[in-house]
Short mmCIF file of C-alpha atoms in Angstrom, two decimals:
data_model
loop_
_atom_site.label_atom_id
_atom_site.label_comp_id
_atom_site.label_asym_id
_atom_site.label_seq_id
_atom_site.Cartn_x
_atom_site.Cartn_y
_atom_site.Cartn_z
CA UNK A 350 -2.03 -5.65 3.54
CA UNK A 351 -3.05 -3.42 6.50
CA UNK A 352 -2.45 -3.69 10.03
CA UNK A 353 -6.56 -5.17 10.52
CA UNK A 354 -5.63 -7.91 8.10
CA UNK A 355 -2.37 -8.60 9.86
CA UNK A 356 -4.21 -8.71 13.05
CA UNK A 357 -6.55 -10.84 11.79
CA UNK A 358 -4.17 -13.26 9.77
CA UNK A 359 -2.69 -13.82 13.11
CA UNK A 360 -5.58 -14.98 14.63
CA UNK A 361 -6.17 -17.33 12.16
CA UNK A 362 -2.40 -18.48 11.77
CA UNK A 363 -2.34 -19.24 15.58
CA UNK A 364 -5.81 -21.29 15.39
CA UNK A 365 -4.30 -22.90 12.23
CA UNK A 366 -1.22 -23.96 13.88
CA UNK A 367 -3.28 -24.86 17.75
CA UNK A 368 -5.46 -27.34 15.55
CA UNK A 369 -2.39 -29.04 14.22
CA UNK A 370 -0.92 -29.67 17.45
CA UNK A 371 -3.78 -29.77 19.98
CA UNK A 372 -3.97 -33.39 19.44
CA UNK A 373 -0.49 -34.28 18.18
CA UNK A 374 2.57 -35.78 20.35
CA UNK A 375 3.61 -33.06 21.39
CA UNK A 376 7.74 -34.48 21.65
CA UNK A 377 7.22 -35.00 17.88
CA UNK A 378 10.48 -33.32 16.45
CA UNK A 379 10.49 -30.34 13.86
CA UNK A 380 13.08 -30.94 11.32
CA UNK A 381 12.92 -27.52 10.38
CA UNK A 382 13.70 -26.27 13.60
CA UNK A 383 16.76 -28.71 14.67
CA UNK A 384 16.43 -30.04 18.24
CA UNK A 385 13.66 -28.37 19.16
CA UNK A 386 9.84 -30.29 18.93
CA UNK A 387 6.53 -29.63 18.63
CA UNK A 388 6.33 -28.60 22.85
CA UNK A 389 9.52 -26.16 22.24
CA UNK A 390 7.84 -24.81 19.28
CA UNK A 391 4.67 -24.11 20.44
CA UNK A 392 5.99 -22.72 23.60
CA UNK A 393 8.65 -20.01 21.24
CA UNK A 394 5.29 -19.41 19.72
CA UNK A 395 3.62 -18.45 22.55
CA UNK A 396 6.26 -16.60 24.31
CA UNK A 397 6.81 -14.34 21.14
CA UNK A 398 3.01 -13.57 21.32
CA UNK A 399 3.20 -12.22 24.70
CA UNK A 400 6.52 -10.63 24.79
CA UNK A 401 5.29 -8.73 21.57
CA UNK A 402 1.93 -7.99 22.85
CA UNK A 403 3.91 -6.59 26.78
CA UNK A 404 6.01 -4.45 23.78
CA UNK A 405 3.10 -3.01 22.31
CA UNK A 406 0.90 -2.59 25.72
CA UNK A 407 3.62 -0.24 26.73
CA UNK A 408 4.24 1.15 23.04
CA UNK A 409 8.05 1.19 24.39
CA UNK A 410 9.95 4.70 22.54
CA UNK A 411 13.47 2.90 23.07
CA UNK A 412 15.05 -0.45 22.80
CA UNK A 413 13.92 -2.75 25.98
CA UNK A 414 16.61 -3.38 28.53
CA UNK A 415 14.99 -6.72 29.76
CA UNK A 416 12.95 -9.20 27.67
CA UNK A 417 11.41 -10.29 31.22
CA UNK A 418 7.22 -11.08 31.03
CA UNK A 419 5.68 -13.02 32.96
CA UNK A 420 4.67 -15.63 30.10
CA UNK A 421 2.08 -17.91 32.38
CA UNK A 422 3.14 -21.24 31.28
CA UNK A 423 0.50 -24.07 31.74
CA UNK A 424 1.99 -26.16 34.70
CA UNK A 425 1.70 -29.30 31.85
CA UNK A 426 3.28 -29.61 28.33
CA UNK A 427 -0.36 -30.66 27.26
CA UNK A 428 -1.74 -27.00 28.25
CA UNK A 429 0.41 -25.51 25.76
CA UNK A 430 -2.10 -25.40 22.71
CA UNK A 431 -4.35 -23.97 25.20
CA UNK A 432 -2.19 -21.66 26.54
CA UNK A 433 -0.99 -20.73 22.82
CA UNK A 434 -4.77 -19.85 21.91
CA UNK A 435 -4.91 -17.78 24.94
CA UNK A 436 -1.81 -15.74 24.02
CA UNK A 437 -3.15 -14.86 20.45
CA UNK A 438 -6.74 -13.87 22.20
CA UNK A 439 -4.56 -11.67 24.44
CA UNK A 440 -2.61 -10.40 21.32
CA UNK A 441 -5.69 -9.46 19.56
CA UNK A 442 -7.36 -7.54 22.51
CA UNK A 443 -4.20 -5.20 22.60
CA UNK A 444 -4.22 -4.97 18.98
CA UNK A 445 -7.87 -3.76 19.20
CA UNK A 446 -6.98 -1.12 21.63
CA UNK A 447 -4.14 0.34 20.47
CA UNK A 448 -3.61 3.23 17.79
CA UNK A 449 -1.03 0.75 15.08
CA UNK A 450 -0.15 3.46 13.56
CA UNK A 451 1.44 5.30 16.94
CA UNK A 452 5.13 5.74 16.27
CA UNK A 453 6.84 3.02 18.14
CA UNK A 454 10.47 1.54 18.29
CA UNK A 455 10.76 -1.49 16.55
CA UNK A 456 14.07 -3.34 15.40
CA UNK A 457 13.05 -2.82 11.73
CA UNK A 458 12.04 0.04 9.49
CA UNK A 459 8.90 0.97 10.24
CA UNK A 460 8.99 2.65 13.52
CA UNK A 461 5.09 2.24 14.39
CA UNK A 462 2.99 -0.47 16.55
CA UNK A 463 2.19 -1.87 13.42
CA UNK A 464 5.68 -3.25 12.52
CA UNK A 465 4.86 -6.06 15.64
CA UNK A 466 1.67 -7.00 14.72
CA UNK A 467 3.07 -7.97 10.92
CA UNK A 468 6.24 -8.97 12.38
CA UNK A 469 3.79 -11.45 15.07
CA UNK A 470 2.05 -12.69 11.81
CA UNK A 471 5.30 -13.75 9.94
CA UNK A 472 6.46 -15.25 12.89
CA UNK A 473 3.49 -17.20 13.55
CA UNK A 474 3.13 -18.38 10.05
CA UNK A 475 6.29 -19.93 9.72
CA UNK A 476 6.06 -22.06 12.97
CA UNK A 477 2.90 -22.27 11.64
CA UNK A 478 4.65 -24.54 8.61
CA UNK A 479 6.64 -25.78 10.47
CA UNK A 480 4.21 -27.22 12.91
CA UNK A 481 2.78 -28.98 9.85
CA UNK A 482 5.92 -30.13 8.13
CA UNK A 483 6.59 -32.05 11.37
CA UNK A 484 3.34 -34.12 11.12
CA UNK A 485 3.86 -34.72 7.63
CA UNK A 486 0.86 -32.04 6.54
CA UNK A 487 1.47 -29.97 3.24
CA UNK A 488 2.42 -26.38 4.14
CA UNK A 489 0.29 -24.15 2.42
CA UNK A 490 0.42 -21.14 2.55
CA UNK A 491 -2.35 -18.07 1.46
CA UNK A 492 -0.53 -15.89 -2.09
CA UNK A 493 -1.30 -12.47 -0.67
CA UNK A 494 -0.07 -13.56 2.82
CA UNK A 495 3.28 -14.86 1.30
CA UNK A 496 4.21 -11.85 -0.90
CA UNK A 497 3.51 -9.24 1.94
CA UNK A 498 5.65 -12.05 4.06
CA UNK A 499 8.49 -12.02 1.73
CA UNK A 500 8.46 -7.98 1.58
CA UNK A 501 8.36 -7.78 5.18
CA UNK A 502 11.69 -9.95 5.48
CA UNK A 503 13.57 -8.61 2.49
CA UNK A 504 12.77 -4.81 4.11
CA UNK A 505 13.73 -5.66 7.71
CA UNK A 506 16.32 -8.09 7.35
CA UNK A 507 18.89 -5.58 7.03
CA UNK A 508 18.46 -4.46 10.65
CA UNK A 509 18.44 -8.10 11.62
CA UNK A 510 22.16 -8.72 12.58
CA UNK A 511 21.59 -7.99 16.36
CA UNK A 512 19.96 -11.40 16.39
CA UNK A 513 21.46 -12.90 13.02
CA UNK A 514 24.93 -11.72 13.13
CA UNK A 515 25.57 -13.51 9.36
CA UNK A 516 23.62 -11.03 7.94
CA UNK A 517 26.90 -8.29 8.49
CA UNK A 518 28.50 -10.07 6.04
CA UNK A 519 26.20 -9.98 3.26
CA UNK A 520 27.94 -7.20 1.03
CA UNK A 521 29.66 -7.40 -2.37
CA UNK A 522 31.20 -5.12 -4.89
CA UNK A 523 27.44 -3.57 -5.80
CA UNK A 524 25.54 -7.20 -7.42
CA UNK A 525 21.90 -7.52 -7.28
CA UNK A 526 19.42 -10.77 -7.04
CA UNK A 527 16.36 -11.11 -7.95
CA UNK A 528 13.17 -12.69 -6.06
CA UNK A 529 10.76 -13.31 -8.97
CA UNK A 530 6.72 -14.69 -8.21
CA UNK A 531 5.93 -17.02 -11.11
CA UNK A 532 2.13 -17.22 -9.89
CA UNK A 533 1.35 -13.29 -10.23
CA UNK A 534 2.91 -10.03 -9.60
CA UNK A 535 6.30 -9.93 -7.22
CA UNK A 536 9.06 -8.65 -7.78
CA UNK A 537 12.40 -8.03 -5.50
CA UNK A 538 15.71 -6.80 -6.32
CA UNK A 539 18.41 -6.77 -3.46
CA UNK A 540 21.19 -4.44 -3.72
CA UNK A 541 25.01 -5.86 -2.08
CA UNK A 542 27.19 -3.19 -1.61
CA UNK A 543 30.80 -2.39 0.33
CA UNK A 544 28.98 -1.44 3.07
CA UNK A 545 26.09 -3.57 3.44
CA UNK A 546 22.49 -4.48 1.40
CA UNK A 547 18.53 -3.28 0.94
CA UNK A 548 16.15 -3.96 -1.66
CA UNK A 549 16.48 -1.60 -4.46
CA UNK A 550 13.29 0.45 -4.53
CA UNK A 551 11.50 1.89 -7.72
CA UNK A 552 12.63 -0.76 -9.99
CA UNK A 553 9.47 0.11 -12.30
CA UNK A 554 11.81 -0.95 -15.42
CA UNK A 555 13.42 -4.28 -13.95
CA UNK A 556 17.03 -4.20 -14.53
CA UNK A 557 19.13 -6.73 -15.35
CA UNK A 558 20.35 -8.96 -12.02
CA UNK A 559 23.72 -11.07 -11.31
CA UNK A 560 21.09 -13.85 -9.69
CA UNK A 561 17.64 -14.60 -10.06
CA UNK A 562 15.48 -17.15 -7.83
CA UNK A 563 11.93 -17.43 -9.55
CA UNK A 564 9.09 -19.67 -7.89
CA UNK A 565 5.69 -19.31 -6.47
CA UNK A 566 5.03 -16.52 -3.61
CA UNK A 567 4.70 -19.15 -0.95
CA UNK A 568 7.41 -20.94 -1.80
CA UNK A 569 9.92 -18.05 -1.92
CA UNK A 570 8.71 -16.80 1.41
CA UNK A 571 9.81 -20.68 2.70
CA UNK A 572 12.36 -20.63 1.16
CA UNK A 573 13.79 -17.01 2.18
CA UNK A 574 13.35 -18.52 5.51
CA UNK A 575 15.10 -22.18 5.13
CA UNK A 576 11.81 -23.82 4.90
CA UNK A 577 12.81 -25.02 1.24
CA UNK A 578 16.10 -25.76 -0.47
CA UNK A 579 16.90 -23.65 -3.33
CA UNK A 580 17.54 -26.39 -5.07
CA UNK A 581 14.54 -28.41 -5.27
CA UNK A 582 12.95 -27.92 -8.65
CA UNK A 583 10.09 -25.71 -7.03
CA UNK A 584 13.10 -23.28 -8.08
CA UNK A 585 14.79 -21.96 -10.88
CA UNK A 586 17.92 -20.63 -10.69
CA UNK A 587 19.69 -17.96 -12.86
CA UNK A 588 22.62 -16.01 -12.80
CA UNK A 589 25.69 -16.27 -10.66
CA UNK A 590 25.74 -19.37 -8.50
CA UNK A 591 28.19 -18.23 -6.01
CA UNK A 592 26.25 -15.23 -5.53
CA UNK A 593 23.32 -17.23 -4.36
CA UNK A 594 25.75 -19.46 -2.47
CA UNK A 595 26.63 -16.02 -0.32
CA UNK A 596 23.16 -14.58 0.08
CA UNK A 597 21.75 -17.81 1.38
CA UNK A 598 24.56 -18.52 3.36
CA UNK A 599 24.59 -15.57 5.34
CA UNK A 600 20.73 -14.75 5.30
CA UNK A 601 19.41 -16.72 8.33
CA UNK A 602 16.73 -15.62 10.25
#
């Protein structure tokens, strides 16, 4: 996918998730989020869209010393739909008029505006699910959307320990697991090593893995982010157990 689409597939993630909640109760809890509900979620949501969209006004060259915006809360919980709708139409007017492809810092490896619009999109989807796990609504999620989501975690979660400190521990004496689509092509190896992990690039001839997770595209993206247990039977599981144990242990986003 290319930065339009991800624009765009934010726009229609956030509309997605504002219909869901627009006339919900809004203290609804989200078991996927502990302790928080469905007002603390959509205000994260919201907050994330404008801090992102300050980030790429400024197209910052250097990690931010202060994650101060001025986020413009609705003086009522009931505004916050609203007010979430407003942030993604504020989102996509700074997408429009800025170059995505203007180098950029960004926490993760691609160091151009367009790693916050994708990285906006992934983090609106999920809430997005989890918005509709909360009132009991089946998460679905689009194919293409979920293997570009489960690429753009597996590439950038290695730079993630700033914010998900477990992830510093996921190393081991050079084993490999596998993310496997069994609804179309994707395909993931991840390298552990001494000194820390990455996904093993040009695997043209798959090689052989310690640990293999195979399901759909949407449900691996869920489940890469704790949406989905990886033992429900939407899974199958090869290869070292323990292994698995580790990775999803230690991979929290």
């Amino acid at each position: 996918m290319n930065p339009a689409q991800h624009g765009a597939a934010v726009a229609a993630e956030t509309a997605a998730f504002v219909a869901a909640v627009k006339a919900a109760d809004l203290s609804t809890p989200v078991p996927t989020c502990p302790g928080w509900t469905l007002e603390d979620l959509t205000r994260h949501v919201g907050s994330v869209h404008r801090w992102f969209t300050e980030l790429l006004r400024r197209r910052i060259q250097q990690p931010p010393t202060s994650r101060d915006v001025d986020l413009r809360l609705p003086e009522r919980p009931d505004g916050l739909p609203d007010w979430l709708a407003a942030s993604a139409a504020e989102a996509a007017e700074v997408f429009a008029a800025t170059d995505l492809d203007a180098p950029m810092w960004a926490w993760g490896v691609d160091q151009h505006a367009r790693f916050w619009v994708r990285r906006m999109l992934f983090e609106t989807l999920v809430h997005r699910v989890d918005a509709h796990l909360a009132l009991g609504l089946p998460p679905q999620v689009d194919r293409a959307l979920a293997v570009d989501g489960i690429d753009e975690f597996l590439t950038n979660l290695p730079f993630a320990s700033s914010f998900a400190p477990l992830t510093a521990q996921l190393r081991a004496a050079d084993r490999t697991i596998r993310f496997s689509c069994t609804d179309g092509d994707g395909d993931w190896l991840v390298g552990l090593r001494p000194d820390g992990f990455a996904l093993v690039a040009d695997h043209a001839e798959p090689p052989a893995a310690d640990a293999t997770v195979r399901g759909t595209a949407a449900d691996l993206l869920l489940l890469l982010y704790g949406r989905l247990d990886r033992r429900a039977e939407a899974f199958r599981l090869l290869g070292d157990e323990d292994l698995l144990t580790h990775w999803f242990t230690h991979s929290a986003f």
